[in-house]
């Protein structure tokens, strides 16, 4: 039975956001006996609301409140009001996510020491190492049922057609490290069924074979009787007392009324645009730059991976949409190798799109026979997404628009990103390699695509050893305010070439242990 | 750790489940078929389309000028030309404009004015309205000339979903759409590729 908290009850941990970070944290705290309130801006959809329809699901659950793309990146032209693709709903972006659960590599936690001073970048090392996080990676893989991981004991998922085409091409050009650690049940696990190869993973898994906090962490948290979930509760401001400790969260409830929920501890997990935006919107006399922002780093160092995409047209049908959306992942290029002319590495991730999204994303703005001759070969396509290390740079980030307001009366976030020279070199390398591996299995035409709206958003409240370099310490606790935490991907000090969710979950499990202990010791 | 088996998988015994790329005649298509292109089924080269059937399609517009209807229809096909997709699907993509124009005078002006100036340009160059210019390359040249206009951008932008998000179009391009109600692809060819 879900708990119920009075607005005046100041004994609970208030968590903002119910996605990978917030949803996991709530359950992990609840299992340790800690009481929590989850404020989630979006609605509580269930699996009945999930449709195998790309645009229908996009319109239903995406965060479509106004955002503005700014800076030098392609999105100012292609997606001027959709810099990022994030979910607004219980479960957050884990409803849409494809399920690829890659670990960071050890050097990813030491970008500054590994690459030195890179002009135009603002690199730092994480205050934790791979070894610090390794046990939590094990726990995260077990929790999420990552196929092929030791801790889950689950076998790999079977290879679908798209996998076979990509993997065969990769092998023919000499790649060896072809992986698919998917947080998708290869067999029934954790009271959820095995994958039926339905193929609409990014529209939400109709049967729940793919891990999402919507139907794993959240119901488990509620079942402890220690957690209350408030959907359609948009946090406006985190407030504090004269001693500089946070006291609670001002939010708009489902009826449009303003409420103030008192709190013992506040954990911000609204994903990397909303989390810094909330801290900036919480500016006060005591903290004129925004909460936890004495370093001026809140909202800066925005990372969203260096990405590119392409489709290859084969001589015979592939039907890439049949089965798990994410097929083979080539990991060879993720390893540390500075001889390729760029810093960091990348993954080549076979990621299928349905016909409607292929038509929208292949050549945004394009038309004519150049486009339609390719779309007529939709059933012969394979599709790749290049996911590579993005270098932190201070000027990339989230700021508040001076005049424009959203429906809650909050300044609209401006999401600025300008590519580093490193990005272009990495993209070119990745797209060339995909072309080679596709041609190795007979592809006759390969079409490069511009980056999609950013689905991996990180870095805007980063972890740092020294307070002046970032926003939070190694536990995700803000340097400035000890009962204010950041619990999502905005903590990342580097992006690595790995998709972020497994690391967000591992950090949330680790943070829950810290918060529970600190509460017991009455330190917060 | 997470490394996959890197050996090629054996080629399955049964042949790959391939799709015939033809439309099935839905009840909706049948009812709407009426006097127009009665069958949803396709493989009709542009040249084979009777001008009169296009006129009939365009005449069904009530708010927008009939000339606009005809222009939009030909424009839709020239923007995303698929020889194997019949006019009816292009028509379905632009039909909603008529209703929308009723509630939105700005939209009506954008479409009627845009169509008029495209036709003016066509008359200057070819002495006939755009939709009657015979050669596709010449019509496409006209569209290139107006490519940056709000009118062209609007029509092209809406067509991306108007055409490719039409479920009746999907089978024509080899896409099967929703699959959960059929139990996914686990037993329907998710791994049956036979040509690698
Ligand atoms: C299509 C797609 C595919 C992806 N595939 C993968 C993949 O294969 N592997 C991988 O690792 N990652 C993938 N990702 C990324 C992954 O989903 C995200 O990185 C991850 O979910 C981020 O976790 P989070 O906790 O930071 O935020 P989210 O999971 O986005 O959760 C944030 C939540 O906070 C809520 N919120 C925000 N602001 C407020 C506020 N002010 N008040 C109340 N609530 C608020 C939001 O509504 C949302 O529910 C994918 C993402 C997308 C969109
Ligand atoms: S392919 Fe598997 S994980 Fe993806 S939506 Fe289907 S059943 Fe769920």
PDB file of N, CA, C and O and ligand atoms in Angstrom, chain A residues 16-22 39-42 63 85-94 96-102 182 202 233-236 269-272 274-275 278 326 349 351 454-457 487-490 498-502 504, ligand 1:
ATOM      1  N   UNK A  16      12.457  14.472  -6.892  1.00  0.00           N
ATOM      2  CA  UNK A  16      11.826  15.135  -8.031  1.00  0.00           C
ATOM      3  C   UNK A  16      12.181  14.385  -9.299  1.00  0.00           C
ATOM      4  O   UNK A  16      13.335  14.378  -9.734  1.00  0.00           O
ATOM      5  N   UNK A  17      11.179  13.710  -9.888  1.00  0.00           N
ATOM      6  CA  UNK A  17      11.409  12.908 -11.086  1.00  0.00           C
ATOM      7  C   UNK A  17      11.402  11.428 -10.759  1.00  0.00           C
ATOM      8  O   UNK A  17      11.875  11.012  -9.703  1.00  0.00           O
ATOM      9  N   UNK A  18      10.804  10.632 -11.653  1.00  0.00           N
ATOM     10  CA  UNK A  18      10.641   9.198 -11.378  1.00  0.00           C
ATOM     11  C   UNK A  18      11.280   8.334 -12.450  1.00  0.00           C
ATOM     12  O   UNK A  18      10.845   7.215 -12.699  1.00  0.00           O
ATOM     13  N   UNK A  19      12.295   8.860 -13.136  1.00  0.00           N
ATOM     14  CA  UNK A  19      12.952   8.102 -14.208  1.00  0.00           C
ATOM     15  C   UNK A  19      14.032   7.183 -13.693  1.00  0.00           C
ATOM     16  O   UNK A  19      13.944   6.654 -12.573  1.00  0.00           O
ATOM     17  N   UNK A  20      15.075   7.028 -14.504  1.00  0.00           N
ATOM     18  CA  UNK A  20      16.154   6.101 -14.167  1.00  0.00           C
ATOM     19  C   UNK A  20      16.740   6.454 -12.803  1.00  0.00           C
ATOM     20  O   UNK A  20      16.916   5.582 -11.936  1.00  0.00           O
ATOM     21  N   UNK A  21      17.025   7.721 -12.576  1.00  0.00           N
ATOM     22  CA  UNK A  21      17.641   8.123 -11.319  1.00  0.00           C
ATOM     23  C   UNK A  21      16.631   8.155 -10.185  1.00  0.00           C
ATOM     24  O   UNK A  21      16.788   7.465  -9.171  1.00  0.00           O
ATOM     25  N   UNK A  22      15.570   8.957 -10.334  1.00  0.00           N
ATOM     26  CA  UNK A  22      14.603   9.163  -9.258  1.00  0.00           C
ATOM     27  C   UNK A  22      13.836   7.905  -8.889  1.00  0.00           C
ATOM     28  O   UNK A  22      13.642   7.614  -7.694  1.00  0.00           O
ATOM     29  N   UNK A  39       7.726  13.476  -6.538  1.00  0.00           N
ATOM     30  CA  UNK A  39       6.972  14.455  -7.325  1.00  0.00           C
ATOM     31  C   UNK A  39       7.336  14.233  -8.785  1.00  0.00           C
ATOM     32  O   UNK A  39       8.506  14.345  -9.162  1.00  0.00           O
ATOM     33  N   UNK A  40       6.357  13.905  -9.599  1.00  0.00           N
ATOM     34  CA  UNK A  40       6.616  13.627 -11.013  1.00  0.00           C
ATOM     35  C   UNK A  40       5.733  14.552 -11.858  1.00  0.00           C
ATOM     36  O   UNK A  40       4.514  14.557 -11.707  1.00  0.00           O
ATOM     37  N   UNK A  41       6.375  15.299 -12.749  1.00  0.00           N
ATOM     38  CA  UNK A  41       5.645  16.282 -13.559  1.00  0.00           C
ATOM     39  C   UNK A  41       4.636  15.645 -14.505  1.00  0.00           C
ATOM     40  O   UNK A  41       3.586  16.205 -14.801  1.00  0.00           O
ATOM     41  N   UNK A  42       4.955  14.452 -14.997  1.00  0.00           N
ATOM     42  CA  UNK A  42       4.106  13.827 -16.018  1.00  0.00           C
ATOM     43  C   UNK A  42       2.997  12.973 -15.429  1.00  0.00           C
ATOM     44  O   UNK A  42       2.857  12.823 -14.219  1.00  0.00           O
ATOM     45  N   UNK A  63       8.338  15.016 -23.425  1.00  0.00           N
ATOM     46  CA  UNK A  63       8.368  16.326 -22.785  1.00  0.00           C
ATOM     47  C   UNK A  63       8.295  17.341 -23.915  1.00  0.00           C
ATOM     48  O   UNK A  63       9.267  17.541 -24.643  1.00  0.00           O
ATOM     49  N   UNK A  85      15.082  14.605 -26.543  1.00  0.00           N
ATOM     50  CA  UNK A  85      13.951  13.698 -26.517  1.00  0.00           C
ATOM     51  C   UNK A  85      13.935  13.043 -25.138  1.00  0.00           C
ATOM     52  O   UNK A  85      14.772  12.213 -24.811  1.00  0.00           O
ATOM     53  N   UNK A  86      12.993  13.475 -24.323  1.00  0.00           N
ATOM     54  CA  UNK A  86      12.911  13.056 -22.927  1.00  0.00           C
ATOM     55  C   UNK A  86      11.440  12.778 -22.639  1.00  0.00           C
ATOM     56  O   UNK A  86      10.566  13.388 -23.245  1.00  0.00           O
ATOM     57  N   UNK A  87      11.166  11.885 -21.711  1.00  0.00           N
ATOM     58  CA  UNK A  87       9.772  11.560 -21.408  1.00  0.00           C
ATOM     59  C   UNK A  87       9.272  12.400 -20.232  1.00  0.00           C
ATOM     60  O   UNK A  87      10.006  12.668 -19.288  1.00  0.00           O
ATOM     61  N   UNK A  88       8.010  12.809 -20.317  1.00  0.00           N
ATOM     62  CA  UNK A  88       7.333  13.444 -19.193  1.00  0.00           C
ATOM     63  C   UNK A  88       6.243  12.484 -18.756  1.00  0.00           C
ATOM     64  O   UNK A  88       5.158  12.449 -19.332  1.00  0.00           O
ATOM     65  N   UNK A  89       6.545  11.708 -17.759  1.00  0.00           N
ATOM     66  CA  UNK A  89       5.582  10.711 -17.301  1.00  0.00           C
ATOM     67  C   UNK A  89       6.242   9.863 -16.235  1.00  0.00           C
ATOM     68  O   UNK A  89       7.478   9.869 -16.115  1.00  0.00           O
ATOM     69  N   UNK A  90       5.419   9.146 -15.470  1.00  0.00           N
ATOM     70  CA  UNK A  90       5.994   8.256 -14.468  1.00  0.00           C
ATOM     71  C   UNK A  90       6.895   7.248 -15.196  1.00  0.00           C
ATOM     72  O   UNK A  90       6.505   6.677 -16.205  1.00  0.00           O
ATOM     73  N   UNK A  91       8.092   7.070 -14.688  1.00  0.00           N
ATOM     74  CA  UNK A  91       9.068   6.201 -15.360  1.00  0.00           C
ATOM     75  C   UNK A  91      10.090   6.999 -16.150  1.00  0.00           C
ATOM     76  O   UNK A  91      11.130   6.483 -16.528  1.00  0.00           O
ATOM     77  N   UNK A  92       9.767   8.264 -16.423  1.00  0.00           N
ATOM     78  CA  UNK A  92      10.703   9.123 -17.158  1.00  0.00           C
ATOM     79  C   UNK A  92      11.132   8.483 -18.467  1.00  0.00           C
ATOM     80  O   UNK A  92      10.376   7.718 -19.086  1.00  0.00           O
ATOM     81  N   UNK A  93      12.342   8.766 -18.865  1.00  0.00           N
ATOM     82  CA  UNK A  93      12.812   8.297 -20.167  1.00  0.00           C
ATOM     83  C   UNK A  93      13.053   6.795 -20.204  1.00  0.00           C
ATOM     84  O   UNK A  93      13.312   6.236 -21.269  1.00  0.00           O
ATOM     85  N   UNK A  94      12.929   6.116 -19.058  1.00  0.00           N
ATOM     86  CA  UNK A  94      13.053   4.657 -19.115  1.00  0.00           C
ATOM     87  C   UNK A  94      11.824   4.007 -19.751  1.00  0.00           C
ATOM     88  O   UNK A  94      11.821   2.813 -20.007  1.00  0.00           O
ATOM     89  N   UNK A  96      10.732   5.156 -22.753  1.00  0.00           N
ATOM     90  CA  UNK A  96      11.165   5.193 -24.162  1.00  0.00           C
ATOM     91  C   UNK A  96      12.491   4.487 -24.428  1.00  0.00           C
ATOM     92  O   UNK A  96      12.795   4.181 -25.566  1.00  0.00           O
ATOM     93  N   UNK A  97      13.295   4.321 -23.415  1.00  0.00           N
ATOM     94  CA  UNK A  97      14.687   3.920 -23.704  1.00  0.00           C
ATOM     95  C   UNK A  97      14.740   2.572 -24.418  1.00  0.00           C
ATOM     96  O   UNK A  97      13.816   1.772 -24.350  1.00  0.00           O
ATOM     97  N   UNK A  98      15.871   2.348 -25.124  1.00  0.00           N
ATOM     98  CA  UNK A  98      15.990   1.127 -25.919  1.00  0.00           C
ATOM     99  C   UNK A  98      16.492  -0.045 -25.088  1.00  0.00           C
ATOM    100  O   UNK A  98      16.374  -1.192 -25.504  1.00  0.00           O
ATOM    101  N   UNK A  99      17.107   0.236 -23.935  1.00  0.00           N
ATOM    102  CA  UNK A  99      17.499  -0.858 -23.051  1.00  0.00           C
ATOM    103  C   UNK A  99      18.961  -1.250 -23.097  1.00  0.00           C
ATOM    104  O   UNK A  99      19.360  -2.213 -22.438  1.00  0.00           O
ATOM    105  N   UNK A 100      19.766  -0.521 -23.844  1.00  0.00           N
ATOM    106  CA  UNK A 100      21.186  -0.885 -23.914  1.00  0.00           C
ATOM    107  C   UNK A 100      21.890  -0.472 -22.623  1.00  0.00           C
ATOM    108  O   UNK A 100      21.883   0.695 -22.248  1.00  0.00           O
ATOM    109  N   UNK A 101      22.492  -1.446 -21.948  1.00  0.00           N
ATOM    110  CA  UNK A 101      23.055  -1.218 -20.610  1.00  0.00           C
ATOM    111  C   UNK A 101      24.567  -1.438 -20.621  1.00  0.00           C
ATOM    112  O   UNK A 101      25.072  -2.470 -20.181  1.00  0.00           O
ATOM    113  N   UNK A 102      25.287  -0.462 -21.143  1.00  0.00           N
ATOM    114  CA  UNK A 102      26.748  -0.557 -21.228  1.00  0.00           C
ATOM    115  C   UNK A 102      27.390   0.042 -19.982  1.00  0.00           C
ATOM    116  O   UNK A 102      26.888   1.029 -19.444  1.00  0.00           O
ATOM    117  N   UNK A 182      21.631  -6.046 -22.969  1.00  0.00           N
ATOM    118  CA  UNK A 182      20.345  -5.357 -22.973  1.00  0.00           C
ATOM    119  C   UNK A 182      19.607  -5.601 -21.667  1.00  0.00           C
ATOM    120  O   UNK A 182      19.536  -6.729 -21.193  1.00  0.00           O
ATOM    121  N   UNK A 202      11.326   1.430 -28.173  1.00  0.00           N
ATOM    122  CA  UNK A 202      11.414   2.869 -27.908  1.00  0.00           C
ATOM    123  C   UNK A 202      10.043   3.545 -27.864  1.00  0.00           C
ATOM    124  O   UNK A 202       9.955   4.759 -27.716  1.00  0.00           O
ATOM    125  N   UNK A 233       2.801  16.476 -10.817  1.00  0.00           N
ATOM    126  CA  UNK A 233       3.247  17.420  -9.791  1.00  0.00           C
ATOM    127  C   UNK A 233       4.566  18.020 -10.278  1.00  0.00           C
ATOM    128  O   UNK A 233       5.611  17.383 -10.207  1.00  0.00           O
ATOM    129  N   UNK A 234       4.487  19.222 -10.808  1.00  0.00           N
ATOM    130  CA  UNK A 234       5.653  19.875 -11.413  1.00  0.00           C
ATOM    131  C   UNK A 234       6.354  20.746 -10.373  1.00  0.00           C
ATOM    132  O   UNK A 234       5.779  21.731  -9.898  1.00  0.00           O
ATOM    133  N   UNK A 235       7.592  20.367 -10.025  1.00  0.00           N
ATOM    134  CA  UNK A 235       8.353  21.160  -9.053  1.00  0.00           C
ATOM    135  C   UNK A 235       8.745  22.491  -9.681  1.00  0.00           C
ATOM    136  O   UNK A 235       9.237  22.551 -10.798  1.00  0.00           O
ATOM    137  N   UNK A 236       8.488  23.574  -8.935  1.00  0.00           N
ATOM    138  CA  UNK A 236       8.811  24.914  -9.424  1.00  0.00           C
ATOM    139  C   UNK A 236      10.079  25.445  -8.779  1.00  0.00           C
ATOM    140  O   UNK A 236      10.841  26.187  -9.379  1.00  0.00           O
ATOM    141  N   UNK A 269      16.032  14.838  -9.658  1.00  0.00           N
ATOM    142  CA  UNK A 269      16.284  13.828 -10.691  1.00  0.00           C
ATOM    143  C   UNK A 269      15.362  14.069 -11.882  1.00  0.00           C
ATOM    144  O   UNK A 269      14.639  13.183 -12.322  1.00  0.00           O
ATOM    145  N   UNK A 270      15.401  15.272 -12.404  1.00  0.00           N
ATOM    146  CA  UNK A 270      14.497  15.655 -13.504  1.00  0.00           C
ATOM    147  C   UNK A 270      15.124  15.562 -14.879  1.00  0.00           C
ATOM    148  O   UNK A 270      14.576  16.087 -15.832  1.00  0.00           O
ATOM    149  N   UNK A 271      16.264  14.886 -14.982  1.00  0.00           N
ATOM    150  CA  UNK A 271      17.055  14.784 -16.209  1.00  0.00           C
ATOM    151  C   UNK A 271      17.816  16.108 -16.424  1.00  0.00           C
ATOM    152  O   UNK A 271      17.515  17.116 -15.800  1.00  0.00           O
ATOM    153  N   UNK A 272      18.796  16.069 -17.328  1.00  0.00           N
ATOM    154  CA  UNK A 272      19.853  17.099 -17.310  1.00  0.00           C
ATOM    155  C   UNK A 272      19.473  18.463 -17.857  1.00  0.00           C
ATOM    156  O   UNK A 272      20.294  19.369 -17.846  1.00  0.00           O
ATOM    157  N   UNK A 274      16.030  19.724 -16.977  1.00  0.00           N
ATOM    158  CA  UNK A 274      15.150  20.208 -15.908  1.00  0.00           C
ATOM    159  C   UNK A 274      15.846  20.319 -14.555  1.00  0.00           C
ATOM    160  O   UNK A 274      15.498  21.193 -13.752  1.00  0.00           O
ATOM    161  N   UNK A 275      16.797  19.446 -14.261  1.00  0.00           N
ATOM    162  CA  UNK A 275      17.434  19.516 -12.929  1.00  0.00           C
ATOM    163  C   UNK A 275      18.192  20.824 -12.721  1.00  0.00           C
ATOM    164  O   UNK A 275      17.955  21.516 -11.728  1.00  0.00           O
ATOM    165  N   UNK A 278      15.731  23.739 -12.518  1.00  0.00           N
ATOM    166  CA  UNK A 278      15.067  23.871 -11.220  1.00  0.00           C
ATOM    167  C   UNK A 278      15.988  24.566 -10.208  1.00  0.00           C
ATOM    168  O   UNK A 278      15.547  25.438  -9.448  1.00  0.00           O
ATOM    169  N   UNK A 326      17.245  -2.243 -30.484  1.00  0.00           N
ATOM    170  CA  UNK A 326      18.696  -2.150 -30.466  1.00  0.00           C
ATOM    171  C   UNK A 326      19.288  -3.519 -30.745  1.00  0.00           C
ATOM    172  O   UNK A 326      19.056  -4.460 -29.995  1.00  0.00           O
ATOM    173  N   UNK A 349      26.043   1.563 -32.765  1.00  0.00           N
ATOM    174  CA  UNK A 349      24.880   0.872 -32.214  1.00  0.00           C
ATOM    175  C   UNK A 349      23.820   0.692 -33.290  1.00  0.00           C
ATOM    176  O   UNK A 349      23.301   1.671 -33.831  1.00  0.00           O
ATOM    177  N   UNK A 351      20.468   0.488 -34.422  1.00  0.00           N
ATOM    178  CA  UNK A 351      19.231   0.936 -33.779  1.00  0.00           C
ATOM    179  C   UNK A 351      18.177   1.125 -34.860  1.00  0.00           C
ATOM    180  O   UNK A 351      18.304   2.009 -35.701  1.00  0.00           O
ATOM    181  N   UNK A 454      18.521  15.055 -28.792  1.00  0.00           N
ATOM    182  CA  UNK A 454      19.390  14.375 -27.819  1.00  0.00           C
ATOM    183  C   UNK A 454      18.588  13.508 -26.852  1.00  0.00           C
ATOM    184  O   UNK A 454      17.738  14.008 -26.113  1.00  0.00           O
ATOM    185  N   UNK A 455      18.883  12.219 -26.856  1.00  0.00           N
ATOM    186  CA  UNK A 455      18.198  11.322 -25.932  1.00  0.00           C
ATOM    187  C   UNK A 455      19.067  11.064 -24.701  1.00  0.00           C
ATOM    188  O   UNK A 455      18.563  10.641 -23.675  1.00  0.00           O
ATOM    189  N   UNK A 456      20.358  11.315 -24.814  1.00  0.00           N
ATOM    190  CA  UNK A 456      21.266  11.154 -23.672  1.00  0.00           C
ATOM    191  C   UNK A 456      21.684  12.542 -23.216  1.00  0.00           C
ATOM    192  O   UNK A 456      22.423  13.225 -23.902  1.00  0.00           O
ATOM    193  N   UNK A 457      21.216  12.941 -22.076  1.00  0.00           N
ATOM    194  CA  UNK A 457      21.500  14.285 -21.575  1.00  0.00           C
ATOM    195  C   UNK A 457      22.204  14.156 -20.235  1.00  0.00           C
ATOM    196  O   UNK A 457      21.725  13.457 -19.348  1.00  0.00           O
ATOM    197  N   UNK A 487      20.395  13.312  -8.386  1.00  0.00           N
ATOM    198  CA  UNK A 487      20.311  11.854  -8.456  1.00  0.00           C
ATOM    199  C   UNK A 487      20.097  11.347  -9.879  1.00  0.00           C
ATOM    200  O   UNK A 487      19.605  10.245 -10.080  1.00  0.00           O
ATOM    201  N   UNK A 488      20.444  12.138 -10.872  1.00  0.00           N
ATOM    202  CA  UNK A 488      20.223  11.700 -12.252  1.00  0.00           C
ATOM    203  C   UNK A 488      21.505  11.862 -13.058  1.00  0.00           C
ATOM    204  O   UNK A 488      22.586  12.078 -12.504  1.00  0.00           O
ATOM    205  N   UNK A 489      21.377  11.801 -14.375  1.00  0.00           N
ATOM    206  CA  UNK A 489      22.544  11.860 -15.260  1.00  0.00           C
ATOM    207  C   UNK A 489      23.237  13.209 -15.255  1.00  0.00           C
ATOM    208  O   UNK A 489      24.334  13.334 -15.807  1.00  0.00           O
ATOM    209  N   UNK A 490      22.632  14.218 -14.650  1.00  0.00           N
ATOM    210  CA  UNK A 490      23.305  15.515 -14.642  1.00  0.00           C
ATOM    211  C   UNK A 490      24.540  15.500 -13.741  1.00  0.00           C
ATOM    212  O   UNK A 490      25.374  16.388 -13.799  1.00  0.00           O
ATOM    213  N   UNK A 498      29.530   5.271 -23.497  1.00  0.00           N
ATOM    214  CA  UNK A 498      28.473   4.329 -23.112  1.00  0.00           C
ATOM    215  C   UNK A 498      27.154   5.061 -22.915  1.00  0.00           C
ATOM    216  O   UNK A 498      27.135   6.173 -22.378  1.00  0.00           O
ATOM    217  N   UNK A 499      26.067   4.420 -23.285  1.00  0.00           N
ATOM    218  CA  UNK A 499      24.749   4.978 -22.989  1.00  0.00           C
ATOM    219  C   UNK A 499      24.633   5.114 -21.469  1.00  0.00           C
ATOM    220  O   UNK A 499      25.161   4.290 -20.728  1.00  0.00           O
ATOM    221  N   UNK A 500      23.926   6.126 -20.997  1.00  0.00           N
ATOM    222  CA  UNK A 500      24.088   6.522 -19.589  1.00  0.00           C
ATOM    223  C   UNK A 500      23.305   5.742 -18.535  1.00  0.00           C
ATOM    224  O   UNK A 500      23.637   5.801 -17.354  1.00  0.00           O
ATOM    225  N   UNK A 501      22.233   5.040 -18.908  1.00  0.00           N
ATOM    226  CA  UNK A 501      21.272   4.613 -17.895  1.00  0.00           C
ATOM    227  C   UNK A 501      21.834   3.661 -16.857  1.00  0.00           C
ATOM    228  O   UNK A 501      21.570   3.811 -15.658  1.00  0.00           O
ATOM    229  N   UNK A 502      22.610   2.670 -17.284  1.00  0.00           N
ATOM    230  CA  UNK A 502      23.166   1.722 -16.309  1.00  0.00           C
ATOM    231  C   UNK A 502      23.972   2.473 -15.251  1.00  0.00           C
ATOM    232  O   UNK A 502      23.901   2.160 -14.053  1.00  0.00           O
ATOM    233  N   UNK A 504      23.586   5.666 -14.381  1.00  0.00           N
ATOM    234  CA  UNK A 504      22.656   6.443 -13.546  1.00  0.00           C
ATOM    235  C   UNK A 504      22.073   5.542 -12.456  1.00  0.00           C
ATOM    236  O   UNK A 504      21.982   5.930 -11.280  1.00  0.00           O
TER     237      UNK A 504
HETATM  238  C1  LIG C   1      14.323   7.008 -27.368  1.00  0.00           C
HETATM  239  C2  LIG C   1      15.335   6.859 -26.288  1.00  0.00           C
HETATM  240  C3  LIG C   1      16.163   5.749 -26.266  1.00  0.00           C
HETATM  241  C4  LIG C   1      17.114   5.599 -25.254  1.00  0.00           C
HETATM  242  N1  LIG C   1      17.871   4.469 -25.224  1.00  0.00           N
HETATM  243  C5  LIG C   1      18.777   4.304 -24.244  1.00  0.00           C
HETATM  244  C6  LIG C   1      19.541   3.107 -24.163  1.00  0.00           C
HETATM  245  O1  LIG C   1      19.382   2.174 -24.954  1.00  0.00           O
HETATM  246  N2  LIG C   1      20.458   3.002 -23.162  1.00  0.00           N
HETATM  247  C7  LIG C   1      20.639   3.994 -22.241  1.00  0.00           C
HETATM  248  O2  LIG C   1      21.480   3.849 -21.372  1.00  0.00           O
HETATM  249  N3  LIG C   1      19.899   5.123 -22.293  1.00  0.00           N
HETATM  250  C8  LIG C   1      18.989   5.297 -23.273  1.00  0.00           C
HETATM  251  N4  LIG C   1      18.237   6.444 -23.306  1.00  0.00           N
HETATM  252  C9  LIG C   1      18.499   7.496 -22.303  1.00  0.00           C
HETATM  253  C10 LIG C   1      17.844   7.226 -20.983  1.00  0.00           C
HETATM  254  O3  LIG C   1      16.476   7.020 -21.138  1.00  0.00           O
HETATM  255  C11 LIG C   1      18.071   8.419 -20.085  1.00  0.00           C
HETATM  256  O4  LIG C   1      19.425   8.754 -20.082  1.00  0.00           O
HETATM  257  C12 LIG C   1      17.665   8.154 -18.629  1.00  0.00           C
HETATM  258  O5  LIG C   1      16.340   7.722 -18.546  1.00  0.00           O
HETATM  259  C13 LIG C   1      17.863   9.433 -17.846  1.00  0.00           C
HETATM  260  O6  LIG C   1      17.516   9.252 -16.507  1.00  0.00           O
HETATM  261  P1  LIG C   1      17.167  10.482 -15.606  1.00  0.00           P
HETATM  262  O7  LIG C   1      16.805   9.945 -14.284  1.00  0.00           O
HETATM  263  O8  LIG C   1      18.303  11.444 -15.714  1.00  0.00           O
HETATM  264  O9  LIG C   1      15.935  11.188 -16.293  1.00  0.00           O
HETATM  265  P2  LIG C   1      14.540  10.624 -16.842  1.00  0.00           P
HETATM  266  O10 LIG C   1      14.542   9.151 -16.895  1.00  0.00           O
HETATM  267  O11 LIG C   1      14.251  11.351 -18.088  1.00  0.00           O
HETATM  268  O12 LIG C   1      13.507  11.078 -15.717  1.00  0.00           O
HETATM  269  C14 LIG C   1      13.291  12.422 -15.422  1.00  0.00           C
HETATM  270  C15 LIG C   1      11.883  12.580 -14.877  1.00  0.00           C
HETATM  271  O13 LIG C   1      11.789  13.784 -14.155  1.00  0.00           O
HETATM  272  C16 LIG C   1      10.558  14.415 -14.424  1.00  0.00           C
HETATM  273  N5  LIG C   1      10.710  15.844 -14.156  1.00  0.00           N
HETATM  274  C17 LIG C   1      11.530  16.716 -14.786  1.00  0.00           C
HETATM  275  N6  LIG C   1      11.427  17.948 -14.236  1.00  0.00           N
HETATM  276  C18 LIG C   1      10.535  17.855 -13.237  1.00  0.00           C
HETATM  277  C19 LIG C   1      10.008  18.786 -12.295  1.00  0.00           C
HETATM  278  N7  LIG C   1      10.401  20.054 -12.291  1.00  0.00           N
HETATM  279  N8  LIG C   1       9.098  18.336 -11.404  1.00  0.00           N
HETATM  280  C20 LIG C   1       8.697  17.053 -11.387  1.00  0.00           C
HETATM  281  N9  LIG C   1       9.178  16.120 -12.258  1.00  0.00           N
HETATM  282  C21 LIG C   1      10.078  16.515 -13.172  1.00  0.00           C
HETATM  283  C22 LIG C   1      10.308  14.087 -15.876  1.00  0.00           C
HETATM  284  O14 LIG C   1       8.934  14.194 -16.203  1.00  0.00           O
HETATM  285  C23 LIG C   1      10.826  12.658 -15.956  1.00  0.00           C
HETATM  286  O15 LIG C   1       9.806  11.725 -15.692  1.00  0.00           O
HETATM  287  C24 LIG C   1      17.254   6.603 -24.278  1.00  0.00           C
HETATM  288  C25 LIG C   1      16.422   7.713 -24.290  1.00  0.00           C
HETATM  289  C26 LIG C   1      15.460   7.846 -25.278  1.00  0.00           C
HETATM  290  C27 LIG C   1      14.563   9.043 -25.269  1.00  0.00           C
END
